[in-house]
Amino acid sequence: MYHNISLSLPLTENLIAIAILSRGRCGLSRCITYYLVAIAVSDFIVIITAVVLNRIGRIHFRECYLSTTLACRLGAVQVRCSRDGSVWLTVAFTFDRFVAICCQRAKARYCKDKTASLVIGVIYALSCIKNIPFYFIYQPLYTVNGVGWFSDVRVIFYTWPIWQVYDWLDHTFTPFLPFLLILLLNNLTVRHILVASRARRRLRGADNRGAMEMANLKKSIVLLFTISISFLLLWASYLGHFLYVRITGEGYISGLDFNDPWYIIQEMVNMLQLLSSCNNVFIYAISQNKFREEIKKVLVCPFSTITAGFK
C-alpha cells in the first residue's frame, strides 16, 4: 500500500505539471515551456516504464506477459530511452538558460520555440538509437514451452571488449557527461550573474531596486546549485555501483531474490536513480510564483465546481 501511495505522488506531480505548463499561463516563454513540458513527459514515461511496468509489474504479476523475456528486453530499452531523454533534456534546458543569460547576441537566434522543438526531437531520436543495443544483451532466465521468461544478462556482455566499450560509453553519456555539463554551465551562469549584479550596484548604488535584484540573484543561484546537487546525489550511488561491477566483475543481478543483500542494494541504487525523474519539474517550475498560483487554481477547481453546482 505504501509504495502505491508513494508512486502516485510523482505520477500526479508530473501530470499536474504537464497540464499547467501546457496551458502557457505561468509567465514563461514558449521556449522554456517546451523544455519543461518535454522534461515532465519524459519523467512521466520513466515512472510508467521503469517503476509501474518493470518493477511493480514483474513483482506482483509474475505470470503475465510483462515477465516474458521479450517484454523484459523491450522494457529495458524503453526505460533507458526515456531516462536518457530526461537527463539530456535537463542539459538542453540548462544550456538554453545559459545562452539566454550569458550570451545576449546568440539569445535572439537560439532561444526560440522552433529551436527548442528541434533540440527536443533530436534528443529523443538519439536516445532511442543509442539504447537499441541493450535489446540484445539479455537472454531468458528459463524457458517454458518455447517461451522465455524473465531475463538474464549474457556472459558476453562482460567478456567481449565491444560490449565493455559500449557499457563505458553508455555511462559516460549518461550521467558522467551530463553532470559535468550542468555543473559547468551553472557555474558560468552564476559567475555571470554575480559580475552583472556587482556592476549594477556600482552604477545605481544601494536602493530598493538593487535589493530586489539581489533577492532575485540569490533565488537564481540557489536554483542552479540545487539542480546540480540533486543530480549528483541521486546519481552518485548509481555510478558507484557501476564502477564496483566493472572493477570486481561481480555482474548485475537479474533475478528477484529479495533475501539477497546485493539485490536489495542494487534495487536501492536504481530507486535513487529513478527518483531523479520525480524532481526535475519540481525544481524548475515550483520556484515560479505563477506556477504555484496555477497549482492552487487546479486544486481549488473541483471544490469550486461542486460549490457552484449546489448554488
CSV table of C-alpha atoms in Angstrom, one decimal:
chain,number,residue,atom,x,y,z
A,1,MET,CA,0.0,0.0,0.0
A,2,TYR,CA,2.8,2.4,0.9
A,3,HIS,CA,4.6,2.0,-2.4
A,4,ASN,CA,1.4,2.6,-4.2
A,5,ILE,CA,0.9,5.9,-2.3
A,6,SER,CA,4.5,7.0,-2.9
A,7,LEU,CA,4.2,6.1,-6.6
A,8,SER,CA,1.1,8.2,-7.0
A,9,LEU,CA,2.9,11.3,-5.9
A,10,PRO,CA,5.4,11.6,-8.7
A,11,LEU,CA,2.8,10.5,-11.2
A,12,THR,CA,0.4,13.1,-10.0
A,13,GLU,CA,3.1,15.7,-9.8
A,14,ASN,CA,4.2,15.2,-13.4
A,15,LEU,CA,0.6,15.1,-14.7
A,16,ILE,CA,-0.2,18.3,-13.0
A,17,ALA,CA,3.0,19.9,-14.3
A,18,ILE,CA,2.2,18.8,-17.8
A,19,ALA,CA,-1.4,20.2,-17.6
A,20,ILE,CA,-0.4,23.5,-16.1
A,21,LEU,CA,2.7,24.2,-18.3
A,22,SER,CA,0.8,23.2,-21.5
A,23,ARG,CA,-1.7,26.0,-20.8
A,24,GLY,CA,1.1,28.6,-21.1
A,25,ARG,CA,-0.2,30.7,-18.2
A,26,CYS,CA,2.9,30.6,-16.0
A,27,GLY,CA,4.5,33.7,-17.4
A,28,LEU,CA,7.2,31.7,-19.1
A,29,SER,CA,8.4,32.0,-22.7
A,30,ARG,CA,7.2,29.3,-25.2
A,31,CYS,CA,10.8,28.1,-25.4
A,32,ILE,CA,11.1,27.4,-21.7
A,33,THR,CA,7.6,25.9,-21.6
A,34,TYR,CA,8.5,23.5,-24.4
A,35,TYR,CA,11.6,22.3,-22.5
A,36,LEU,CA,9.7,21.9,-19.2
A,37,VAL,CA,6.8,20.1,-20.8
A,38,ALA,CA,9.2,17.7,-22.5
A,39,ILE,CA,11.1,17.0,-19.3
A,40,ALA,CA,7.8,16.4,-17.5
A,41,VAL,CA,6.6,14.0,-20.2
A,42,SER,CA,9.9,12.2,-20.3
A,43,ASP,CA,9.9,11.8,-16.5
A,44,PHE,CA,6.3,10.5,-16.6
A,45,ILE,CA,7.3,7.9,-19.1
A,46,VAL,CA,10.3,6.9,-16.9
A,47,ILE,CA,8.0,6.3,-14.0
A,48,ILE,CA,5.5,4.3,-16.0
A,49,THR,CA,8.1,2.1,-17.8
A,50,ALA,CA,10.7,1.7,-15.1
A,51,VAL,CA,8.5,1.6,-12.0
A,52,VAL,CA,5.0,0.6,-12.9
A,53,LEU,CA,5.7,-1.9,-15.6
A,54,ASN,CA,9.3,-3.1,-15.0
A,55,ARG,CA,9.3,-3.1,-11.2
A,56,ILE,CA,5.8,-3.4,-9.8
A,57,GLY,CA,4.5,-5.4,-12.8
A,58,ARG,CA,7.3,-8.0,-12.6
A,59,ILE,CA,7.0,-8.4,-8.8
A,60,HIS,CA,3.2,-8.6,-8.3
A,61,PHE,CA,2.2,-10.1,-11.7
A,62,ARG,CA,5.0,-12.6,-12.3
A,63,GLU,CA,3.0,-14.9,-14.6
A,64,CYS,CA,1.8,-12.2,-17.0
A,65,TYR,CA,3.2,-11.0,-20.3
A,66,LEU,CA,5.4,-8.4,-18.6
A,67,SER,CA,7.6,-11.2,-17.2
A,68,THR,CA,8.4,-12.7,-20.6
A,69,THR,CA,11.9,-12.2,-21.9
A,70,LEU,CA,10.6,-10.2,-24.9
A,71,ALA,CA,8.8,-7.8,-22.6
A,72,CYS,CA,11.9,-7.5,-20.4
A,73,ARG,CA,14.1,-6.7,-23.4
A,74,LEU,CA,11.6,-4.1,-24.7
A,75,GLY,CA,11.2,-2.7,-21.2
A,76,ALA,CA,14.9,-2.3,-20.7
A,77,VAL,CA,15.2,-0.3,-23.9
A,78,GLN,CA,12.2,1.9,-23.1
A,79,VAL,CA,13.5,2.7,-19.6
A,80,ARG,CA,16.9,3.7,-20.9
A,81,CYS,CA,15.5,5.8,-23.8
A,82,SER,CA,13.1,7.8,-21.5
A,83,ARG,CA,15.8,8.1,-18.8
A,84,ASP,CA,18.4,9.4,-21.2
A,85,GLY,CA,15.9,11.7,-22.7
A,86,SER,CA,15.1,13.2,-19.3
A,87,VAL,CA,18.7,13.7,-18.4
A,88,TRP,CA,19.7,15.3,-21.7
A,89,LEU,CA,16.6,17.5,-21.8
A,90,THR,CA,17.7,18.8,-18.5
A,91,VAL,CA,21.1,19.6,-20.0
A,92,ALA,CA,19.5,21.2,-23.0
A,93,PHE,CA,17.3,23.4,-20.8
A,94,THR,CA,20.3,24.4,-18.7
A,95,PHE,CA,22.2,25.3,-21.9
A,96,ASP,CA,19.2,27.3,-23.1
A,97,ARG,CA,19.2,29.3,-19.9
A,98,PHE,CA,23.0,29.8,-20.1
A,99,VAL,CA,22.6,31.3,-23.6
A,100,ALA,CA,19.7,33.5,-22.5
A,101,ILE,CA,21.6,34.9,-19.5
A,102,CYS,CA,25.2,35.0,-20.7
A,103,CYS,CA,25.1,35.2,-24.5
A,104,GLN,CA,22.9,38.1,-25.4
A,105,ARG,CA,24.0,38.1,-29.0
A,106,ALA,CA,23.1,34.5,-29.5
A,107,LYS,CA,19.9,34.7,-27.4
A,108,ALA,CA,17.7,36.0,-30.2
A,109,ARG,CA,18.8,33.3,-32.6
A,110,TYR,CA,18.9,30.3,-30.3
A,111,CYS,CA,16.3,30.8,-27.6
A,112,LYS,CA,13.3,30.3,-29.8
A,113,ASP,CA,10.4,27.8,-29.7
A,114,LYS,CA,11.5,26.3,-33.1
A,115,THR,CA,15.0,25.7,-31.8
A,116,ALA,CA,13.6,24.1,-28.7
A,117,SER,CA,11.3,21.8,-30.7
A,118,LEU,CA,14.2,20.7,-32.9
A,119,VAL,CA,16.5,20.0,-29.9
A,120,ILE,CA,13.8,18.0,-28.1
A,121,GLY,CA,13.2,15.9,-31.2
A,122,VAL,CA,16.9,15.3,-31.8
A,123,ILE,CA,17.4,14.3,-28.1
A,124,TYR,CA,14.5,11.8,-28.2
A,125,ALA,CA,15.8,10.3,-31.5
A,126,LEU,CA,19.4,9.9,-30.4
A,127,SER,CA,18.3,8.5,-27.0
A,128,CYS,CA,16.3,5.7,-28.9
A,129,ILE,CA,19.2,5.0,-31.3
A,130,LYS,CA,21.8,4.9,-28.5
A,131,ASN,CA,19.9,2.3,-26.4
A,132,ILE,CA,18.8,-0.2,-29.1
A,133,PRO,CA,21.8,-2.5,-28.4
A,134,PHE,CA,20.5,-3.2,-24.9
A,135,TYR,CA,17.8,-5.3,-26.5
A,136,PHE,CA,20.4,-7.9,-27.5
A,137,ILE,CA,22.3,-8.3,-24.1
A,138,TYR,CA,19.5,-10.3,-22.4
A,139,GLN,CA,18.7,-14.0,-22.6
A,140,PRO,CA,15.8,-16.0,-21.0
A,141,LEU,CA,16.3,-16.9,-17.3
A,142,TYR,CA,14.4,-20.1,-18.2
A,143,THR,CA,12.2,-21.4,-21.0
A,144,VAL,CA,8.7,-23.0,-20.7
A,145,ASN,CA,7.0,-24.4,-23.8
A,146,GLY,CA,9.3,-22.4,-26.0
A,147,VAL,CA,8.5,-19.1,-24.2
A,148,GLY,CA,11.4,-17.3,-22.5
A,149,TRP,CA,10.6,-16.0,-19.0
A,150,PHE,CA,12.4,-13.1,-17.2
A,151,SER,CA,15.9,-12.1,-18.4
A,152,ASP,CA,19.5,-12.6,-17.5
A,153,VAL,CA,22.5,-10.6,-18.8
A,154,ARG,CA,24.5,-12.6,-21.4
A,155,VAL,CA,28.1,-13.5,-20.3
A,156,ILE,CA,29.4,-11.9,-23.5
A,157,PHE,CA,28.3,-8.5,-22.1
A,158,TYR,CA,31.1,-8.8,-19.5
A,159,THR,CA,33.7,-10.6,-21.7
A,160,TRP,CA,33.5,-9.1,-25.2
A,161,PRO,CA,35.6,-5.9,-25.5
A,162,ILE,CA,33.0,-4.3,-27.8
A,163,TRP,CA,30.3,-4.6,-25.1
A,164,GLN,CA,32.6,-3.4,-22.4
A,165,VAL,CA,33.4,-0.3,-24.5
A,166,TYR,CA,29.7,0.2,-25.2
A,167,ASP,CA,28.9,0.0,-21.4
A,168,TRP,CA,31.6,2.6,-20.6
A,169,LEU,CA,30.3,4.9,-23.4
A,170,ASP,CA,26.7,4.4,-22.1
A,171,HIS,CA,27.6,5.5,-18.6
A,172,THR,CA,29.8,8.3,-20.0
A,173,PHE,CA,27.0,9.8,-21.9
A,174,THR,CA,24.5,9.2,-19.0
A,175,PRO,CA,25.3,10.5,-16.5
A,176,PHE,CA,29.0,11.5,-16.4
A,177,LEU,CA,28.9,14.0,-19.3
A,178,PRO,CA,25.5,15.5,-18.5
A,179,PHE,CA,26.6,16.2,-14.9
A,180,LEU,CA,29.8,17.8,-16.0
A,181,LEU,CA,28.0,20.0,-18.5
A,182,ILE,CA,25.3,21.0,-16.0
A,183,LEU,CA,27.9,21.8,-13.4
A,184,LEU,CA,30.0,23.8,-15.9
A,185,LEU,CA,27.0,25.8,-17.3
A,186,ASN,CA,25.6,26.6,-13.9
A,187,ASN,CA,29.0,27.7,-12.7
A,188,LEU,CA,29.4,30.0,-15.7
A,189,THR,CA,25.9,31.3,-15.3
A,190,VAL,CA,26.3,32.1,-11.6
A,191,ARG,CA,29.6,33.9,-12.3
A,192,HIS,CA,27.9,36.0,-15.0
A,193,ILE,CA,25.0,36.9,-12.7
A,194,LEU,CA,27.4,37.9,-9.9
A,195,VAL,CA,29.5,40.1,-12.2
A,196,ALA,CA,26.5,41.7,-13.6
A,197,SER,CA,25.0,42.3,-10.2
A,198,ARG,CA,28.2,44.0,-8.9
A,199,ALA,CA,28.2,46.2,-11.9
A,200,ARG,CA,24.6,47.3,-11.4
A,201,ARG,CA,25.3,48.0,-7.7
A,202,ARG,CA,28.2,50.3,-8.6
A,203,LEU,CA,26.1,52.2,-11.1
A,204,ARG,CA,22.9,52.5,-9.2
A,205,GLY,CA,24.0,52.3,-5.6
A,206,ALA,CA,22.2,50.6,-2.8
A,207,ASP,CA,18.5,51.2,-3.3
A,208,ASN,CA,15.3,49.2,-3.1
A,209,ARG,CA,15.6,48.1,-6.7
A,210,GLY,CA,19.1,46.9,-6.0
A,211,ALA,CA,17.8,44.9,-3.0
A,212,MET,CA,15.1,43.3,-5.2
A,213,GLU,CA,17.8,42.3,-7.8
A,214,MET,CA,19.9,40.8,-5.1
A,215,ALA,CA,16.9,38.8,-3.8
A,216,ASN,CA,16.3,37.5,-7.4
A,217,LEU,CA,20.0,36.8,-7.7
A,218,LYS,CA,20.0,34.6,-4.6
A,219,LYS,CA,17.0,32.7,-5.9
A,220,SER,CA,18.7,32.1,-9.2
A,221,ILE,CA,21.9,30.8,-7.5
A,222,VAL,CA,20.0,28.6,-5.1
A,223,LEU,CA,18.0,27.1,-8.0
A,224,LEU,CA,21.1,26.4,-10.2
A,225,PHE,CA,23.0,24.8,-7.3
A,226,THR,CA,20.0,22.8,-6.3
A,227,ILE,CA,19.8,21.3,-9.8
A,228,SER,CA,23.4,20.3,-9.7
A,229,ILE,CA,23.5,18.9,-6.2
A,230,SER,CA,20.2,17.0,-6.6
A,231,PHE,CA,21.5,15.4,-9.9
A,232,LEU,CA,24.8,14.5,-8.2
A,233,LEU,CA,23.4,12.9,-5.1
A,234,LEU,CA,20.7,10.9,-6.8
A,235,TRP,CA,23.1,9.5,-9.4
A,236,ALA,CA,26.2,9.1,-7.1
A,237,SER,CA,25.2,5.6,-5.9
A,238,TYR,CA,24.4,4.5,-9.4
A,239,LEU,CA,27.9,5.5,-10.6
A,240,GLY,CA,29.5,3.8,-7.6
A,241,HIS,CA,27.6,0.6,-8.2
A,242,PHE,CA,28.6,0.7,-11.9
A,243,LEU,CA,32.3,1.1,-11.0
A,244,TYR,CA,32.1,-1.7,-8.5
A,245,VAL,CA,30.6,-4.1,-11.0
A,246,ARG,CA,33.2,-3.2,-13.7
A,247,ILE,CA,36.2,-3.4,-11.2
A,248,THR,CA,35.2,-6.6,-9.4
A,249,GLY,CA,33.4,-8.3,-12.3
A,250,GLU,CA,30.6,-9.4,-10.0
A,251,GLY,CA,27.9,-8.6,-12.6
A,252,TYR,CA,24.4,-7.3,-12.2
A,253,ILE,CA,21.7,-9.4,-10.5
A,254,SER,CA,18.8,-10.1,-12.9
A,255,GLY,CA,16.6,-12.3,-10.7
A,256,LEU,CA,14.1,-11.3,-7.9
A,257,ASP,CA,15.8,-12.6,-4.8
A,258,PHE,CA,14.6,-10.3,-2.0
A,259,ASN,CA,16.7,-12.1,0.5
A,260,ASP,CA,19.9,-11.3,-1.3
A,261,PRO,CA,21.6,-8.2,0.2
A,262,TRP,CA,23.3,-7.4,-3.1
A,263,TYR,CA,19.9,-7.5,-4.9
A,264,ILE,CA,18.5,-5.1,-2.2
A,265,ILE,CA,21.4,-2.7,-2.7
A,266,GLN,CA,21.1,-2.9,-6.5
A,267,GLU,CA,17.4,-2.0,-6.2
A,268,MET,CA,18.1,0.9,-3.8
A,269,VAL,CA,20.6,2.2,-6.3
A,270,ASN,CA,18.0,2.0,-9.1
A,271,MET,CA,15.4,3.7,-6.8
A,272,LEU,CA,17.6,6.7,-6.2
A,273,GLN,CA,18.5,7.0,-9.9
A,274,LEU,CA,14.8,6.8,-10.8
A,275,LEU,CA,14.0,9.4,-8.1
A,276,SER,CA,15.8,12.0,-10.2
A,277,SER,CA,12.8,11.7,-12.6
A,278,CYS,CA,10.5,12.9,-9.9
A,279,ASN,CA,12.0,16.2,-9.1
A,280,ASN,CA,13.1,17.9,-12.3
A,281,VAL,CA,9.9,19.8,-12.9
A,282,PHE,CA,9.6,20.5,-9.2
A,283,ILE,CA,13.0,22.1,-9.0
A,284,TYR,CA,12.5,24.2,-12.2
A,285,ALA,CA,8.9,25.2,-12.0
A,286,ILE,CA,7.8,25.2,-8.4
A,287,SER,CA,10.1,28.3,-7.8
A,288,GLN,CA,7.8,30.3,-10.1
A,289,ASN,CA,5.1,32.2,-8.3
A,290,LYS,CA,2.7,32.0,-11.2
A,291,PHE,CA,3.2,28.2,-11.4
A,292,ARG,CA,2.2,28.0,-7.7
A,293,GLU,CA,-0.9,30.1,-8.4
A,294,GLU,CA,-1.9,27.8,-11.2
A,295,ILE,CA,-1.5,24.8,-8.9
A,296,LYS,CA,-3.8,26.4,-6.4
A,297,LYS,CA,-6.4,27.0,-9.2
A,298,VAL,CA,-6.2,23.4,-10.2
A,299,LEU,CA,-6.6,22.1,-6.7
A,300,VAL,CA,-9.4,24.5,-5.9
A,301,CYS,CA,-11.3,24.0,-9.2
A,302,PRO,CA,-13.1,20.7,-8.2
A,303,PHE,CA,-14.4,22.3,-5.0
A,304,SER,CA,-15.4,25.4,-6.8
A,305,THR,CA,-17.3,23.4,-9.3
A,306,ILE,CA,-19.1,21.4,-6.6
A,307,THR,CA,-20.0,24.5,-4.7
A,308,ALA,CA,-21.3,26.2,-7.9
A,309,GLY,CA,-23.5,23.1,-8.5
A,310,PHE,CA,-25.1,23.4,-5.1
A,311,LYS,CA,-25.8,27.1,-5.7
